[in-house]
């Protein structure tokens, strides 16, 4: 009698078919969940990869779809498979570091589209307080998808890293 492939890989004398099936199911359920996450990166690594380090506050949060059209539904979501993107609109107070030229007084920072966000929650939770933003590229994207907005309490450490970066 032919055995299914899964059972043919496990010697019959070591376990019954039912035990093998349960073991295979347990392995399938034990695999990592398909959630959006990124590896932890140190403050130093993120600062060193930044093209721009600015003190700013978030004036507003908006969302655009894949064609750049405004999305206003507070329940609209971002995440894998969705074309929506949330943007932080920053009022720049001071540039601590700029790799190329002056930093505009306002920036639209596009957030990583793989994060699971909804527009209304982001609008409610965005802090109006000054923060330090670590950005990169011509479109002022986050220098790393996570931890690119830093507390003002970290300013001395960030400035120390920037001073070392210039050496």
JSON list of C-alpha atoms in Angstrom, two decimals:
[
{"chain": "A", "resi": 1, "resn": "UNK", "atom": "CA", "xyz": [0.00, 0.00, 0.00]},
{"chain": "A", "resi": 2, "resn": "UNK", "atom": "CA", "xyz": [1.29, 3.46, -0.89]},
{"chain": "A", "resi": 3, "resn": "UNK", "atom": "CA", "xyz": [1.77, 5.90, 1.97]},
{"chain": "A", "resi": 4, "resn": "UNK", "atom": "CA", "xyz": [1.26, 9.67, 1.72]},
{"chain": "A", "resi": 5, "resn": "UNK", "atom": "CA", "xyz": [4.52, 11.60, 1.39]},
{"chain": "A", "resi": 6, "resn": "UNK", "atom": "CA", "xyz": [4.39, 13.04, 4.91]},
{"chain": "A", "resi": 7, "resn": "UNK", "atom": "CA", "xyz": [4.17, 9.58, 6.40]},
{"chain": "A", "resi": 8, "resn": "UNK", "atom": "CA", "xyz": [6.79, 8.08, 4.11]},
{"chain": "A", "resi": 9, "resn": "UNK", "atom": "CA", "xyz": [9.40, 10.42, 5.57]},
{"chain": "A", "resi": 10, "resn": "UNK", "atom": "CA", "xyz": [8.88, 9.11, 9.10]},
{"chain": "A", "resi": 11, "resn": "UNK", "atom": "CA", "xyz": [9.66, 5.44, 9.83]},
{"chain": "A", "resi": 12, "resn": "UNK", "atom": "CA", "xyz": [6.48, 3.51, 10.56]},
{"chain": "A", "resi": 13, "resn": "UNK", "atom": "CA", "xyz": [7.99, 1.67, 13.50]},
{"chain": "A", "resi": 14, "resn": "UNK", "atom": "CA", "xyz": [8.68, 4.96, 15.35]},
{"chain": "A", "resi": 15, "resn": "UNK", "atom": "CA", "xyz": [5.17, 6.36, 15.41]},
{"chain": "A", "resi": 16, "resn": "UNK", "atom": "CA", "xyz": [1.69, 5.65, 14.29]},
{"chain": "A", "resi": 17, "resn": "UNK", "atom": "CA", "xyz": [0.06, 7.60, 11.50]},
{"chain": "A", "resi": 18, "resn": "UNK", "atom": "CA", "xyz": [-2.11, 9.54, 13.95]},
{"chain": "A", "resi": 19, "resn": "UNK", "atom": "CA", "xyz": [0.88, 10.60, 16.05]},
{"chain": "A", "resi": 20, "resn": "UNK", "atom": "CA", "xyz": [2.74, 11.64, 12.90]},
{"chain": "A", "resi": 21, "resn": "UNK", "atom": "CA", "xyz": [-0.21, 13.67, 11.69]},
{"chain": "A", "resi": 22, "resn": "UNK", "atom": "CA", "xyz": [-0.47, 15.42, 15.05]},
{"chain": "A", "resi": 23, "resn": "UNK", "atom": "CA", "xyz": [3.27, 16.13, 15.06]},
{"chain": "A", "resi": 24, "resn": "UNK", "atom": "CA", "xyz": [3.08, 17.65, 11.58]},
{"chain": "A", "resi": 25, "resn": "UNK", "atom": "CA", "xyz": [0.10, 19.79, 12.54]},
{"chain": "A", "resi": 26, "resn": "UNK", "atom": "CA", "xyz": [1.89, 20.97, 15.67]},
{"chain": "A", "resi": 27, "resn": "UNK", "atom": "CA", "xyz": [4.92, 21.97, 13.59]},
{"chain": "A", "resi": 28, "resn": "UNK", "atom": "CA", "xyz": [2.72, 23.91, 11.19]},
{"chain": "A", "resi": 29, "resn": "UNK", "atom": "CA", "xyz": [1.04, 25.83, 14.00]},
{"chain": "A", "resi": 30, "resn": "UNK", "atom": "CA", "xyz": [4.35, 26.44, 15.76]},
{"chain": "A", "resi": 31, "resn": "UNK", "atom": "CA", "xyz": [5.84, 28.31, 12.82]},
{"chain": "A", "resi": 32, "resn": "UNK", "atom": "CA", "xyz": [6.15, 32.05, 13.13]},
{"chain": "A", "resi": 33, "resn": "UNK", "atom": "CA", "xyz": [3.07, 34.14, 12.67]},
{"chain": "A", "resi": 34, "resn": "UNK", "atom": "CA", "xyz": [2.98, 36.26, 9.54]},
{"chain": "A", "resi": 35, "resn": "UNK", "atom": "CA", "xyz": [3.10, 39.60, 11.34]},
{"chain": "A", "resi": 36, "resn": "UNK", "atom": "CA", "xyz": [4.96, 42.68, 10.27]},
{"chain": "A", "resi": 37, "resn": "UNK", "atom": "CA", "xyz": [8.13, 43.18, 12.24]},
{"chain": "A", "resi": 38, "resn": "UNK", "atom": "CA", "xyz": [11.67, 44.37, 11.75]},
{"chain": "A", "resi": 39, "resn": "UNK", "atom": "CA", "xyz": [14.86, 43.42, 13.53]},
{"chain": "A", "resi": 40, "resn": "UNK", "atom": "CA", "xyz": [15.96, 45.65, 16.38]},
{"chain": "A", "resi": 41, "resn": "UNK", "atom": "CA", "xyz": [18.60, 48.14, 15.39]},
{"chain": "A", "resi": 42, "resn": "UNK", "atom": "CA", "xyz": [20.65, 50.26, 17.77]},
{"chain": "A", "resi": 43, "resn": "UNK", "atom": "CA", "xyz": [20.27, 54.02, 17.99]},
{"chain": "A", "resi": 44, "resn": "UNK", "atom": "CA", "xyz": [23.85, 54.34, 16.77]},
{"chain": "A", "resi": 45, "resn": "UNK", "atom": "CA", "xyz": [23.16, 52.23, 13.67]},
{"chain": "A", "resi": 46, "resn": "UNK", "atom": "CA", "xyz": [20.05, 54.22, 12.79]},
{"chain": "A", "resi": 47, "resn": "UNK", "atom": "CA", "xyz": [21.77, 57.58, 13.31]},
{"chain": "A", "resi": 48, "resn": "UNK", "atom": "CA", "xyz": [24.77, 56.49, 11.24]},
{"chain": "A", "resi": 49, "resn": "UNK", "atom": "CA", "xyz": [22.48, 55.50, 8.35]},
{"chain": "A", "resi": 50, "resn": "UNK", "atom": "CA", "xyz": [20.49, 58.77, 8.47]},
{"chain": "A", "resi": 51, "resn": "UNK", "atom": "CA", "xyz": [20.96, 61.43, 5.80]},
{"chain": "A", "resi": 52, "resn": "UNK", "atom": "CA", "xyz": [18.98, 63.94, 7.86]},
{"chain": "A", "resi": 53, "resn": "UNK", "atom": "CA", "xyz": [18.51, 64.35, 11.60]},
{"chain": "A", "resi": 54, "resn": "UNK", "atom": "CA", "xyz": [15.95, 67.01, 12.47]},
{"chain": "A", "resi": 55, "resn": "UNK", "atom": "CA", "xyz": [14.15, 68.35, 15.50]},
{"chain": "A", "resi": 56, "resn": "UNK", "atom": "CA", "xyz": [10.52, 68.68, 14.44]},
{"chain": "A", "resi": 57, "resn": "UNK", "atom": "CA", "xyz": [6.94, 68.15, 15.48]},
{"chain": "A", "resi": 58, "resn": "UNK", "atom": "CA", "xyz": [4.15, 66.35, 13.67]},
{"chain": "A", "resi": 59, "resn": "UNK", "atom": "CA", "xyz": [1.67, 68.97, 12.48]},
{"chain": "A", "resi": 60, "resn": "UNK", "atom": "CA", "xyz": [-0.70, 66.48, 10.89]},
{"chain": "A", "resi": 61, "resn": "UNK", "atom": "CA", "xyz": [-1.05, 62.91, 9.68]},
{"chain": "A", "resi": 62, "resn": "UNK", "atom": "CA", "xyz": [-2.63, 61.97, 6.37]},
{"chain": "A", "resi": 63, "resn": "UNK", "atom": "CA", "xyz": [-2.99, 58.98, 4.07]},
{"chain": "A", "resi": 64, "resn": "UNK", "atom": "CA", "xyz": [-2.73, 58.54, 0.32]},
{"chain": "A", "resi": 65, "resn": "UNK", "atom": "CA", "xyz": [-3.62, 55.55, -1.83]},
{"chain": "A", "resi": 66, "resn": "UNK", "atom": "CA", "xyz": [-1.36, 53.89, -4.39]},
{"chain": "A", "resi": 67, "resn": "UNK", "atom": "CA", "xyz": [-2.15, 56.62, -6.92]},
{"chain": "A", "resi": 68, "resn": "UNK", "atom": "CA", "xyz": [-1.37, 59.47, -4.53]},
{"chain": "A", "resi": 69, "resn": "UNK", "atom": "CA", "xyz": [-5.02, 60.37, -3.90]},
{"chain": "A", "resi": 70, "resn": "UNK", "atom": "CA", "xyz": [-6.05, 61.51, -0.42]},
{"chain": "A", "resi": 71, "resn": "UNK", "atom": "CA", "xyz": [-7.74, 58.90, 1.77]},
{"chain": "A", "resi": 72, "resn": "UNK", "atom": "CA", "xyz": [-9.91, 60.45, 4.49]},
{"chain": "A", "resi": 73, "resn": "UNK", "atom": "CA", "xyz": [-11.75, 57.47, 6.01]},
{"chain": "A", "resi": 74, "resn": "UNK", "atom": "CA", "xyz": [-10.39, 57.17, 9.58]},
{"chain": "A", "resi": 75, "resn": "UNK", "atom": "CA", "xyz": [-10.85, 53.38, 9.37]},
{"chain": "A", "resi": 76, "resn": "UNK", "atom": "CA", "xyz": [-8.65, 53.09, 6.25]},
{"chain": "A", "resi": 77, "resn": "UNK", "atom": "CA", "xyz": [-5.72, 50.77, 6.86]},
{"chain": "A", "resi": 78, "resn": "UNK", "atom": "CA", "xyz": [-2.15, 50.16, 5.78]},
{"chain": "A", "resi": 79, "resn": "UNK", "atom": "CA", "xyz": [-0.30, 46.87, 5.75]},
{"chain": "A", "resi": 80, "resn": "UNK", "atom": "CA", "xyz": [0.95, 44.13, 3.45]},
{"chain": "A", "resi": 81, "resn": "UNK", "atom": "CA", "xyz": [-1.17, 43.87, 0.32]},
{"chain": "A", "resi": 82, "resn": "UNK", "atom": "CA", "xyz": [-2.69, 47.33, 0.72]},
{"chain": "A", "resi": 83, "resn": "UNK", "atom": "CA", "xyz": [-1.64, 50.35, -1.37]},
{"chain": "A", "resi": 84, "resn": "UNK", "atom": "CA", "xyz": [-2.33, 53.01, 1.27]},
{"chain": "A", "resi": 85, "resn": "UNK", "atom": "CA", "xyz": [0.48, 54.98, 2.87]},
{"chain": "A", "resi": 86, "resn": "UNK", "atom": "CA", "xyz": [0.43, 57.15, 5.97]},
{"chain": "A", "resi": 87, "resn": "UNK", "atom": "CA", "xyz": [2.53, 60.31, 6.01]},
{"chain": "A", "resi": 88, "resn": "UNK", "atom": "CA", "xyz": [3.71, 62.49, 8.89]},
{"chain": "A", "resi": 89, "resn": "UNK", "atom": "CA", "xyz": [3.75, 66.19, 8.01]},
{"chain": "A", "resi": 90, "resn": "UNK", "atom": "CA", "xyz": [6.58, 67.71, 10.03]},
{"chain": "A", "resi": 91, "resn": "UNK", "atom": "CA", "xyz": [7.38, 71.29, 10.97]},
{"chain": "A", "resi": 92, "resn": "UNK", "atom": "CA", "xyz": [11.17, 71.36, 11.15]},
{"chain": "A", "resi": 93, "resn": "UNK", "atom": "CA", "xyz": [12.56, 73.42, 14.02]},
{"chain": "A", "resi": 94, "resn": "UNK", "atom": "CA", "xyz": [16.25, 72.62, 13.57]},
{"chain": "A", "resi": 95, "resn": "UNK", "atom": "CA", "xyz": [18.44, 70.40, 11.42]},
{"chain": "A", "resi": 96, "resn": "UNK", "atom": "CA", "xyz": [21.06, 68.64, 13.54]},
{"chain": "A", "resi": 97, "resn": "UNK", "atom": "CA", "xyz": [22.56, 66.98, 10.47]},
{"chain": "A", "resi": 98, "resn": "UNK", "atom": "CA", "xyz": [21.95, 67.22, 6.72]},
{"chain": "A", "resi": 99, "resn": "UNK", "atom": "CA", "xyz": [24.04, 65.18, 4.30]},
{"chain": "A", "resi": 100, "resn": "UNK", "atom": "CA", "xyz": [23.12, 67.33, 1.32]},
{"chain": "A", "resi": 101, "resn": "UNK", "atom": "CA", "xyz": [21.95, 70.92, 1.49]},
{"chain": "A", "resi": 102, "resn": "UNK", "atom": "CA", "xyz": [19.38, 72.68, 3.58]},
{"chain": "A", "resi": 103, "resn": "UNK", "atom": "CA", "xyz": [16.32, 70.91, 4.95]},
{"chain": "A", "resi": 104, "resn": "UNK", "atom": "CA", "xyz": [12.95, 72.41, 3.96]},
{"chain": "A", "resi": 105, "resn": "UNK", "atom": "CA", "xyz": [10.87, 73.94, 6.80]},
{"chain": "A", "resi": 106, "resn": "UNK", "atom": "CA", "xyz": [8.14, 71.33, 6.29]},
{"chain": "A", "resi": 107, "resn": "UNK", "atom": "CA", "xyz": [8.49, 67.67, 5.33]},
{"chain": "A", "resi": 108, "resn": "UNK", "atom": "CA", "xyz": [6.04, 64.93, 4.36]},
{"chain": "A", "resi": 109, "resn": "UNK", "atom": "CA", "xyz": [7.54, 61.71, 5.73]},
{"chain": "A", "resi": 110, "resn": "UNK", "atom": "CA", "xyz": [6.09, 58.55, 4.15]},
{"chain": "A", "resi": 111, "resn": "UNK", "atom": "CA", "xyz": [5.81, 55.70, 6.63]},
{"chain": "A", "resi": 112, "resn": "UNK", "atom": "CA", "xyz": [6.63, 52.10, 5.75]},
{"chain": "A", "resi": 113, "resn": "UNK", "atom": "CA", "xyz": [3.52, 50.63, 4.10]},
{"chain": "A", "resi": 114, "resn": "UNK", "atom": "CA", "xyz": [3.94, 47.19, 5.69]},
{"chain": "A", "resi": 115, "resn": "UNK", "atom": "CA", "xyz": [3.02, 48.47, 9.17]},
{"chain": "A", "resi": 116, "resn": "UNK", "atom": "CA", "xyz": [-0.54, 47.66, 10.21]},
{"chain": "A", "resi": 117, "resn": "UNK", "atom": "CA", "xyz": [-1.99, 51.12, 10.93]},
{"chain": "A", "resi": 118, "resn": "UNK", "atom": "CA", "xyz": [-5.31, 52.83, 10.52]},
{"chain": "A", "resi": 119, "resn": "UNK", "atom": "CA", "xyz": [-5.56, 56.50, 9.72]},
{"chain": "A", "resi": 120, "resn": "UNK", "atom": "CA", "xyz": [-7.80, 57.55, 12.62]},
{"chain": "A", "resi": 121, "resn": "UNK", "atom": "CA", "xyz": [-5.63, 55.93, 15.27]},
{"chain": "A", "resi": 122, "resn": "UNK", "atom": "CA", "xyz": [-2.46, 57.46, 13.84]},
{"chain": "A", "resi": 123, "resn": "UNK", "atom": "CA", "xyz": [-4.08, 60.90, 13.74]},
{"chain": "A", "resi": 124, "resn": "UNK", "atom": "CA", "xyz": [-5.17, 60.57, 17.37]},
{"chain": "A", "resi": 125, "resn": "UNK", "atom": "CA", "xyz": [-1.89, 59.18, 18.68]},
{"chain": "A", "resi": 126, "resn": "UNK", "atom": "CA", "xyz": [0.64, 61.34, 16.81]},
{"chain": "A", "resi": 127, "resn": "UNK", "atom": "CA", "xyz": [2.44, 63.52, 19.29]},
{"chain": "A", "resi": 128, "resn": "UNK", "atom": "CA", "xyz": [2.49, 67.26, 18.70]},
{"chain": "A", "resi": 129, "resn": "UNK", "atom": "CA", "xyz": [5.60, 67.54, 20.90]},
{"chain": "A", "resi": 130, "resn": "UNK", "atom": "CA", "xyz": [9.05, 68.07, 19.47]},
{"chain": "A", "resi": 131, "resn": "UNK", "atom": "CA", "xyz": [10.92, 64.88, 18.60]},
{"chain": "A", "resi": 132, "resn": "UNK", "atom": "CA", "xyz": [14.09, 64.00, 16.75]},
{"chain": "A", "resi": 133, "resn": "UNK", "atom": "CA", "xyz": [13.47, 62.38, 13.37]},
{"chain": "A", "resi": 134, "resn": "UNK", "atom": "CA", "xyz": [16.10, 60.22, 11.65]},
{"chain": "A", "resi": 135, "resn": "UNK", "atom": "CA", "xyz": [15.48, 60.36, 7.90]},
{"chain": "A", "resi": 136, "resn": "UNK", "atom": "CA", "xyz": [17.13, 59.32, 4.64]},
{"chain": "A", "resi": 137, "resn": "UNK", "atom": "CA", "xyz": [16.90, 59.84, 0.90]},
{"chain": "A", "resi": 138, "resn": "UNK", "atom": "CA", "xyz": [15.42, 62.46, -1.38]},
{"chain": "A", "resi": 139, "resn": "UNK", "atom": "CA", "xyz": [11.90, 61.78, -0.06]},
{"chain": "A", "resi": 140, "resn": "UNK", "atom": "CA", "xyz": [12.85, 62.09, 3.62]},
{"chain": "A", "resi": 141, "resn": "UNK", "atom": "CA", "xyz": [11.88, 58.52, 4.44]},
{"chain": "A", "resi": 142, "resn": "UNK", "atom": "CA", "xyz": [12.52, 57.00, 7.86]},
{"chain": "A", "resi": 143, "resn": "UNK", "atom": "CA", "xyz": [16.17, 55.96, 8.19]},
{"chain": "A", "resi": 144, "resn": "UNK", "atom": "CA", "xyz": [14.79, 52.66, 9.50]},
{"chain": "A", "resi": 145, "resn": "UNK", "atom": "CA", "xyz": [11.14, 51.52, 9.49]},
{"chain": "A", "resi": 146, "resn": "UNK", "atom": "CA", "xyz": [11.06, 51.45, 13.30]},
{"chain": "A", "resi": 147, "resn": "UNK", "atom": "CA", "xyz": [12.45, 53.83, 15.91]},
{"chain": "A", "resi": 148, "resn": "UNK", "atom": "CA", "xyz": [13.10, 56.73, 13.54]},
{"chain": "A", "resi": 149, "resn": "UNK", "atom": "CA", "xyz": [11.21, 59.16, 15.81]},
{"chain": "A", "resi": 150, "resn": "UNK", "atom": "CA", "xyz": [13.23, 59.69, 18.97]},
{"chain": "A", "resi": 151, "resn": "UNK", "atom": "CA", "xyz": [12.65, 61.48, 22.25]},
{"chain": "A", "resi": 152, "resn": "UNK", "atom": "CA", "xyz": [14.27, 64.84, 22.85]},
{"chain": "A", "resi": 153, "resn": "UNK", "atom": "CA", "xyz": [15.83, 63.17, 25.92]},
{"chain": "A", "resi": 154, "resn": "UNK", "atom": "CA", "xyz": [18.13, 61.35, 23.47]},
{"chain": "A", "resi": 155, "resn": "UNK", "atom": "CA", "xyz": [19.44, 64.53, 21.85]},
{"chain": "A", "resi": 156, "resn": "UNK", "atom": "CA", "xyz": [22.84, 64.55, 23.61]},
{"chain": "A", "resi": 157, "resn": "UNK", "atom": "CA", "xyz": [23.48, 60.92, 22.65]},
{"chain": "A", "resi": 158, "resn": "UNK", "atom": "CA", "xyz": [22.39, 61.54, 19.05]},
{"chain": "A", "resi": 159, "resn": "UNK", "atom": "CA", "xyz": [24.63, 64.61, 18.80]},
{"chain": "A", "resi": 160, "resn": "UNK", "atom": "CA", "xyz": [27.55, 62.56, 20.18]},
{"chain": "A", "resi": 161, "resn": "UNK", "atom": "CA", "xyz": [26.96, 59.88, 17.50]},
{"chain": "A", "resi": 162, "resn": "UNK", "atom": "CA", "xyz": [26.73, 62.60, 14.84]},
{"chain": "A", "resi": 163, "resn": "UNK", "atom": "CA", "xyz": [30.03, 64.09, 16.01]},
{"chain": "A", "resi": 164, "resn": "UNK", "atom": "CA", "xyz": [31.68, 60.65, 15.77]},
{"chain": "A", "resi": 165, "resn": "UNK", "atom": "CA", "xyz": [30.04, 60.15, 12.35]},
{"chain": "A", "resi": 166, "resn": "UNK", "atom": "CA", "xyz": [31.82, 63.23, 11.00]},
{"chain": "A", "resi": 167, "resn": "UNK", "atom": "CA", "xyz": [35.26, 61.86, 11.90]}
]
